[in-house]
PDB file of C-alpha atoms in Angstrom:
ATOM      1  CA  UNK Z 821     -12.302 -16.984   3.138  1.00 80.00           C
ATOM      2  CA  UNK Z 822     -10.688 -16.163   6.462  1.00 94.00           C
ATOM      3  CA  UNK Z 823     -10.870 -12.416   5.819  1.00 96.00           C
ATOM      4  CA  UNK Z 824     -14.620 -12.636   5.225  1.00 97.00           C
ATOM      5  CA  UNK Z 825     -15.093 -14.462   8.504  1.00 97.00           C
ATOM      6  CA  UNK Z 826     -12.926 -12.017  10.476  1.00 97.00           C
ATOM      7  CA  UNK Z 827     -14.978  -9.017   9.340  1.00 98.00           C
ATOM      8  CA  UNK Z 828     -18.361 -10.774   9.287  1.00 97.00           C
ATOM      9  CA  UNK Z 829     -19.609  -9.582  12.697  1.00 98.00           C
ATOM     10  CA  UNK Z 830     -18.892  -6.642  15.021  1.00 98.00           C
ATOM     11  CA  UNK Z 831     -17.621  -9.030  17.686  1.00 98.00           C
ATOM     12  CA  UNK Z 832     -15.183 -10.873  15.420  1.00 97.00           C
ATOM     13  CA  UNK Z 833     -13.867  -7.675  13.834  1.00 98.00           C
ATOM     14  CA  UNK Z 834     -13.435  -5.937  17.179  1.00 98.00           C
ATOM     15  CA  UNK Z 835     -11.624  -8.908  18.675  1.00 98.00           C
ATOM     16  CA  UNK Z 836      -9.280  -8.985  15.698  1.00 97.00           C
ATOM     17  CA  UNK Z 837      -8.577  -5.300  16.249  1.00 98.00           C
ATOM     18  CA  UNK Z 838      -7.770  -5.866  19.911  1.00 97.00           C
ATOM     19  CA  UNK Z 839      -5.566  -8.851  19.100  1.00 97.00           C
ATOM     20  CA  UNK Z 840      -3.691  -6.924  16.402  1.00 97.00           C
ATOM     21  CA  UNK Z 841      -3.026  -4.025  18.780  1.00 97.00           C
ATOM     22  CA  UNK Z 842      -1.805  -6.444  21.448  1.00 97.00           C
ATOM     23  CA  UNK Z 843       0.526  -8.084  18.938  1.00 96.00           C
ATOM     24  CA  UNK Z 844       2.020  -4.703  18.028  1.00 96.00           C
ATOM     25  CA  UNK Z 845       2.562  -3.862  21.694  1.00 96.00           C
ATOM     26  CA  UNK Z 846       4.247  -7.211  22.378  1.00 95.00           C
ATOM     27  CA  UNK Z 847       6.490  -6.973  19.313  1.00 94.00           C
ATOM     28  CA  UNK Z 848       7.456  -3.386  20.132  1.00 93.00           C
ATOM     29  CA  UNK Z 849       8.362  -4.371  23.682  1.00 93.00           C
ATOM     30  CA  UNK Z 850      10.387  -7.356  22.468  1.00 92.00           C
ATOM     31  CA  UNK Z 851      12.350  -5.037  20.184  1.00 91.00           C
ATOM     32  CA  UNK Z 852      12.963  -2.611  23.056  1.00 90.00           C
ATOM     33  CA  UNK Z 853      11.313   0.139  21.044  1.00 83.00           C
ATOM     34  CA  UNK Z 854      14.164   0.187  18.524  1.00 88.00           C
ATOM     35  CA  UNK Z 855      11.878  -0.387  15.528  1.00 88.00           C
ATOM     36  CA  UNK Z 856       8.433   0.833  14.537  1.00 93.00           C
ATOM     37  CA  UNK Z 857       6.012  -2.090  14.418  1.00 95.00           C
ATOM     38  CA  UNK Z 858       2.806  -1.970  12.410  1.00 96.00           C
ATOM     39  CA  UNK Z 859       0.190  -4.228  10.850  1.00 97.00           C
ATOM     40  CA  UNK Z 860      -0.171  -5.133   7.170  1.00 96.00           C
ATOM     41  CA  UNK Z 861      -3.638  -6.306   6.136  1.00 97.00           C
ATOM     42  CA  UNK Z 862      -2.922  -8.373   3.020  1.00 96.00           C
ATOM     43  CA  UNK Z 863      -6.605  -8.685   2.164  1.00 96.00           C
ATOM     44  CA  UNK Z 864      -7.102 -10.750  -0.990  1.00 94.00           C
ATOM     45  CA  UNK Z 865      -9.660 -13.181  -2.337  1.00 93.00           C
ATOM     46  CA  UNK Z 866     -12.673 -11.907  -0.408  1.00 96.00           C
ATOM     47  CA  UNK Z 867     -16.272 -12.640  -1.320  1.00 96.00           C
ATOM     48  CA  UNK Z 868     -17.707  -9.918   0.910  1.00 97.00           C
ATOM     49  CA  UNK Z 869     -16.991  -6.210   1.243  1.00 97.00           C
ATOM     50  CA  UNK Z 870     -15.783  -6.557   4.846  1.00 98.00           C
ATOM     51  CA  UNK Z 871     -18.952  -5.068   6.378  1.00 98.00           C
ATOM     52  CA  UNK Z 872     -17.478  -4.630   9.852  1.00 98.00           C
ATOM     53  CA  UNK Z 873     -14.130  -3.172   8.906  1.00 98.00           C
ATOM     54  CA  UNK Z 874     -15.052  -0.082  10.885  1.00 98.00           C
ATOM     55  CA  UNK Z 875     -15.410  -2.136  14.079  1.00 98.00           C
ATOM     56  CA  UNK Z 876     -11.904  -3.461  13.550  1.00 98.00           C
ATOM     57  CA  UNK Z 877     -10.529   0.049  13.054  1.00 98.00           C
ATOM     58  CA  UNK Z 878     -12.253   1.368  16.185  1.00 98.00           C
ATOM     59  CA  UNK Z 879     -10.933  -1.474  18.354  1.00 98.00           C
ATOM     60  CA  UNK Z 880      -7.430  -1.359  16.873  1.00 98.00           C
ATOM     61  CA  UNK Z 881      -7.034   2.398  17.158  1.00 98.00           C
ATOM     62  CA  UNK Z 882      -8.296   2.384  20.745  1.00 98.00           C
ATOM     63  CA  UNK Z 883      -5.043   0.682  21.784  1.00 97.00           C
ATOM     64  CA  UNK Z 884      -2.771   1.516  18.836  1.00 98.00           C
ATOM     65  CA  UNK Z 885      -2.703   5.213  18.024  1.00 98.00           C
ATOM     66  CA  UNK Z 886      -2.558   6.450  14.454  1.00 98.00           C
ATOM     67  CA  UNK Z 887       0.452   8.607  15.278  1.00 97.00           C
ATOM     68  CA  UNK Z 888       2.530   5.712  16.620  1.00 96.00           C
ATOM     69  CA  UNK Z 889       1.347   2.513  14.926  1.00 97.00           C
ATOM     70  CA  UNK Z 890       1.104   2.260  11.117  1.00 97.00           C
ATOM     71  CA  UNK Z 891      -1.660   0.175   9.550  1.00 98.00           C
ATOM     72  CA  UNK Z 892      -1.441  -0.785   5.884  1.00 98.00           C
ATOM     73  CA  UNK Z 893      -4.176  -2.159   3.636  1.00 98.00           C
ATOM     74  CA  UNK Z 894      -3.105  -4.071   0.518  1.00 97.00           C
ATOM     75  CA  UNK Z 895      -5.071  -3.878  -2.693  1.00 97.00           C
ATOM     76  CA  UNK Z 896      -4.888  -4.595  -6.385  1.00 96.00           C
ATOM     77  CA  UNK Z 897      -3.480  -1.476  -8.028  1.00 97.00           C
ATOM     78  CA  UNK Z 898      -6.587  -1.068 -10.182  1.00 97.00           C
ATOM     79  CA  UNK Z 899      -8.957  -0.711  -7.232  1.00 98.00           C
ATOM     80  CA  UNK Z 900     -10.315   2.643  -8.488  1.00 98.00           C
ATOM     81  CA  UNK Z 901     -11.937   0.891 -11.469  1.00 97.00           C
ATOM     82  CA  UNK Z 902     -15.555   0.016 -10.613  1.00 97.00           C
ATOM     83  CA  UNK Z 903     -15.009  -3.323 -12.397  1.00 97.00           C
ATOM     84  CA  UNK Z 904     -12.175  -4.301 -10.017  1.00 97.00           C
ATOM     85  CA  UNK Z 905     -12.895  -6.941  -7.380  1.00 97.00           C
ATOM     86  CA  UNK Z 906     -11.130  -4.603  -4.942  1.00 98.00           C
ATOM     87  CA  UNK Z 907     -13.177  -1.506  -5.795  1.00 98.00           C
ATOM     88  CA  UNK Z 908     -15.021  -1.780  -2.472  1.00 98.00           C
ATOM     89  CA  UNK Z 909     -11.762  -0.850  -0.738  1.00 98.00           C
ATOM     90  CA  UNK Z 910     -12.139   2.683  -2.098  1.00 98.00           C
ATOM     91  CA  UNK Z 911     -15.189   3.055   0.127  1.00 98.00           C
ATOM     92  CA  UNK Z 912     -13.353   1.565   3.101  1.00 98.00           C
ATOM     93  CA  UNK Z 913     -10.539   4.071   2.656  1.00 98.00           C
ATOM     94  CA  UNK Z 914     -12.934   6.991   2.270  1.00 98.00           C
ATOM     95  CA  UNK Z 915     -14.504   6.068   5.598  1.00 98.00           C
ATOM     96  CA  UNK Z 916     -11.520   4.691   7.482  1.00 98.00           C
ATOM     97  CA  UNK Z 917      -8.439   6.048   5.736  1.00 98.00           C
ATOM     98  CA  UNK Z 918      -5.780   8.576   6.747  1.00 98.00           C
ATOM     99  CA  UNK Z 919      -8.215  11.502   6.946  1.00 96.00           C
ATOM    100  CA  UNK Z 920     -10.060   9.708   9.752  1.00 97.00           C
ATOM    101  CA  UNK Z 921      -6.878   8.295  11.316  1.00 98.00           C
ATOM    102  CA  UNK Z 922      -7.686   4.687  10.503  1.00 98.00           C
ATOM    103  CA  UNK Z 923      -5.584   3.056   7.780  1.00 98.00           C
ATOM    104  CA  UNK Z 924      -2.191   4.734   7.410  1.00 98.00           C
ATOM    105  CA  UNK Z 925      -1.093   3.447   4.016  1.00 98.00           C
ATOM    106  CA  UNK Z 926      -2.676   1.934   0.945  1.00 98.00           C
ATOM    107  CA  UNK Z 927      -0.290  -0.624  -0.566  1.00 97.00           C
ATOM    108  CA  UNK Z 928      -1.015  -0.848  -4.282  1.00 97.00           C
ATOM    109  CA  UNK Z 929       0.352  -4.236  -5.198  1.00 95.00           C
ATOM    110  CA  UNK Z 930       2.590  -5.387  -8.028  1.00 91.00           C
ATOM    111  CA  UNK Z 931       1.160  -6.172 -11.443  1.00 91.00           C
ATOM    112  CA  UNK Z 932       1.208  -9.818 -12.513  1.00 90.00           C
ATOM    113  CA  UNK Z 933       2.783  -9.031 -15.859  1.00 93.00           C
ATOM    114  CA  UNK Z 934       5.908  -7.104 -16.816  1.00 94.00           C
ATOM    115  CA  UNK Z 935       4.953  -3.422 -16.647  1.00 95.00           C
ATOM    116  CA  UNK Z 936       6.502  -0.037 -17.221  1.00 97.00           C
ATOM    117  CA  UNK Z 937       6.052   3.062 -15.083  1.00 97.00           C
ATOM    118  CA  UNK Z 938       3.710   4.381 -17.784  1.00 97.00           C
ATOM    119  CA  UNK Z 939       1.526   1.292 -17.325  1.00 97.00           C
ATOM    120  CA  UNK Z 940       1.451   1.519 -13.532  1.00 97.00           C
ATOM    121  CA  UNK Z 941       0.951   5.283 -13.377  1.00 97.00           C
ATOM    122  CA  UNK Z 942      -2.508   4.759 -14.850  1.00 96.00           C
ATOM    123  CA  UNK Z 943      -3.400   2.891 -11.662  1.00 97.00           C
ATOM    124  CA  UNK Z 944      -1.207   4.575  -9.077  1.00 97.00           C
ATOM    125  CA  UNK Z 945      -2.080   8.149 -10.049  1.00 97.00           C
ATOM    126  CA  UNK Z 946      -5.737   7.523 -10.842  1.00 98.00           C
ATOM    127  CA  UNK Z 947      -7.666  10.728 -10.105  1.00 97.00           C
ATOM    128  CA  UNK Z 948     -10.378   8.701  -8.357  1.00 98.00           C
ATOM    129  CA  UNK Z 949      -7.905   8.090  -5.542  1.00 98.00           C
ATOM    130  CA  UNK Z 950      -6.987  11.744  -5.066  1.00 97.00           C
ATOM    131  CA  UNK Z 951      -8.831  11.813  -1.749  1.00 98.00           C
ATOM    132  CA  UNK Z 952      -5.810   9.940  -0.388  1.00 98.00           C
ATOM    133  CA  UNK Z 953      -2.681  11.997   0.314  1.00 97.00           C
ATOM    134  CA  UNK Z 954       0.177  10.864  -1.933  1.00 97.00           C
ATOM    135  CA  UNK Z 955       2.334  10.350   1.155  1.00 97.00           C
ATOM    136  CA  UNK Z 956      -0.087   7.626   2.253  1.00 97.00           C
ATOM    137  CA  UNK Z 957       0.422   5.568  -0.910  1.00 98.00           C
ATOM    138  CA  UNK Z 958       2.877   2.691  -1.245  1.00 96.00           C
ATOM    139  CA  UNK Z 959       3.574   1.424  -4.757  1.00 96.00           C
ATOM    140  CA  UNK Z 960       4.416  -2.286  -4.972  1.00 93.00           C
ATOM    141  CA  UNK Z 961       7.374  -3.209  -7.156  1.00 92.00           C
ATOM    142  CA  UNK Z 962       8.923  -6.550  -8.046  1.00 91.00           C
ATOM    143  CA  UNK Z 963      12.313  -7.356  -6.577  1.00 86.00           C
ATOM    144  CA  UNK Z 964      15.067  -9.927  -6.969  1.00 82.00           C
ATOM    145  CA  UNK Z 965      12.654 -12.835  -7.112  1.00 81.00           C
ATOM    146  CA  UNK Z 966      11.461 -11.493 -10.466  1.00 87.00           C
ATOM    147  CA  UNK Z 967      14.270  -9.352 -11.898  1.00 87.00           C
ATOM    148  CA  UNK Z 968      12.810  -9.334 -15.414  1.00 91.00           C
ATOM    149  CA  UNK Z 969       9.716  -7.526 -14.108  1.00 93.00           C
ATOM    150  CA  UNK Z 970      11.479  -4.836 -12.065  1.00 91.00           C
ATOM    151  CA  UNK Z 971       9.843  -1.546 -12.972  1.00 92.00           C
ATOM    152  CA  UNK Z 972      11.536   0.361 -15.786  1.00 93.00           C
ATOM    153  CA  UNK Z 973      11.075   3.071 -18.422  1.00 96.00           C
ATOM    154  CA  UNK Z 974       9.142   4.308 -20.261  1.00 97.00           C
ATOM    155  CA  UNK Z 975       7.593   6.643 -17.730  1.00 97.00           C
ATOM    156  CA  UNK Z 976       9.924   6.253 -14.750  1.00 96.00           C
ATOM    157  CA  UNK Z 977      12.445   8.987 -15.489  1.00 96.00           C
ATOM    158  CA  UNK Z 978      11.601   9.974 -19.071  1.00 95.00           C
ATOM    159  CA  UNK Z 979       8.663  11.608 -20.819  1.00 94.00           C
ATOM    160  CA  UNK Z 980       6.621  14.689 -19.915  1.00 94.00           C
ATOM    161  CA  UNK Z 981       5.358  13.463 -16.532  1.00 95.00           C
ATOM    162  CA  UNK Z 982       7.707  10.752 -15.198  1.00 96.00           C
ATOM    163  CA  UNK Z 983       6.686   8.741 -12.158  1.00 97.00           C
ATOM    164  CA  UNK Z 984       9.853   8.797 -10.044  1.00 96.00           C
ATOM    165  CA  UNK Z 985      10.185  12.609  -9.769  1.00 96.00           C
ATOM    166  CA  UNK Z 986       6.450  12.758  -8.967  1.00 97.00           C
ATOM    167  CA  UNK Z 987       6.927  10.211  -6.178  1.00 96.00           C
ATOM    168  CA  UNK Z 988       9.813  12.186  -4.733  1.00 95.00           C
ATOM    169  CA  UNK Z 989       7.972  15.506  -4.922  1.00 95.00           C
ATOM    170  CA  UNK Z 990       4.756  14.143  -3.393  1.00 96.00           C
ATOM    171  CA  UNK Z 991       6.249  11.789  -0.815  1.00 96.00           C
ATOM    172  CA  UNK Z 992       4.776   8.575  -2.234  1.00 96.00           C
ATOM    173  CA  UNK Z 993       6.444   5.404  -0.987  1.00 95.00           C
ATOM    174  CA  UNK Z 994       7.296   2.121  -2.627  1.00 91.00           C
ATOM    175  CA  UNK Z 995       7.565  -1.432  -1.383  1.00 91.00           C
ATOM    176  CA  UNK Z 996       9.824  -4.063  -2.885  1.00 85.00           C
ATOM    177  CA  UNK Z 997       8.061  -7.440  -3.163  1.00 75.00           C
ATOM    178  CA  UNK Z 998      10.755 -10.061  -2.794  1.00 66.00           C
ATOM    179  CA  UNK Z 999      12.797 -12.333  -0.612  1.00 61.00           C
ATOM    180  CA  UNK Z1000      16.421 -11.379  -0.144  1.00 61.00           C
ATOM    181  CA  UNK Z1001      18.656 -13.387  -2.418  1.00 64.00           C
ATOM    182  CA  UNK Z1002      21.339 -12.756  -4.987  1.00 68.00           C
ATOM    183  CA  UNK Z1003      22.830  -9.490  -6.128  1.00 76.00           C
ATOM    184  CA  UNK Z1004      20.833  -6.511  -4.737  1.00 76.00           C
ATOM    185  CA  UNK Z1005      22.171  -4.030  -7.309  1.00 83.00           C
ATOM    186  CA  UNK Z1006      18.976  -4.054  -9.482  1.00 81.00           C
ATOM    187  CA  UNK Z1007      16.972  -2.950  -6.420  1.00 77.00           C
ATOM    188  CA  UNK Z1008      19.563  -0.358  -5.463  1.00 82.00           C
ATOM    189  CA  UNK Z1009      19.315   1.036  -8.980  1.00 84.00           C
ATOM    190  CA  UNK Z1010      15.559   1.612  -8.602  1.00 81.00           C
ATOM    191  CA  UNK Z1011      15.982   3.188  -5.159  1.00 80.00           C
ATOM    192  CA  UNK Z1012      18.735   5.465  -6.434  1.00 85.00           C
ATOM    193  CA  UNK Z1013      16.659   6.530  -9.439  1.00 84.00           C
ATOM    194  CA  UNK Z1014      13.750   7.560  -7.206  1.00 82.00           C
ATOM    195  CA  UNK Z1015      15.970   9.350  -4.680  1.00 82.00           C
ATOM    196  CA  UNK Z1016      18.006  11.161  -7.309  1.00 81.00           C
ATOM    197  CA  UNK Z1017      15.127  12.132  -9.584  1.00 73.00           C
ATOM    198  CA  UNK Z1018      14.895  15.824 -10.329  1.00 57.00           C
ATOM    199  CA  UNK Z1019      11.628  17.264  -9.078  1.00 49.00           C
ATOM    200  CA  UNK Z1020       9.951  18.805 -12.117  1.00 43.00           C
ATOM    201  CA  UNK Z1021       8.022  22.027 -11.999  1.00 37.00           C
ATOM    202  CA  UNK Z1022       5.157  21.705 -14.463  1.00 34.00           C
ATOM    203  CA  UNK Z1023       3.855  25.070 -15.656  1.00 28.00           C
TER     204      UNK Z1023
END
């Protein structure tokens, strides 16, 4: 796969890092600095464990500072499970994550079946990922291209430990996976629920 090739040698990984930083600089200049431009590494379908990911990070961060340029790594939401094909990304994030000013955000992708917040919380709040600050997590949710699978209760706003108030309290983000089409009210409803959730104090 292309991702395996990119991270297969120090030279290839470093060049990719330099190119990515240059792309950010060009896009930022083209936008006259009005928007924040970052890089999303949608790494899927790999056969290796990206052995030279660190070389990419070093080259990218040399020209694109952690404070100014966000870098997101996508993963299956169940990456904390040792049986997951993406489990190796836990190690990458321990070495090159927010603590070491490498990857800014972990994007935990949508499930490929209809799921509730109770279902997804098992992945998104897995204690094996507690080394990552909650504010550096992005939870992937289906959008208008799959309205039937938009995240819903149980577990979003009800129950003893609902997800949405936890997200608000801990600063976790969410990303809507969709193209823009049709009536946006189902998405607005999710956004409003998260923003308006009461922050619970658990004693």
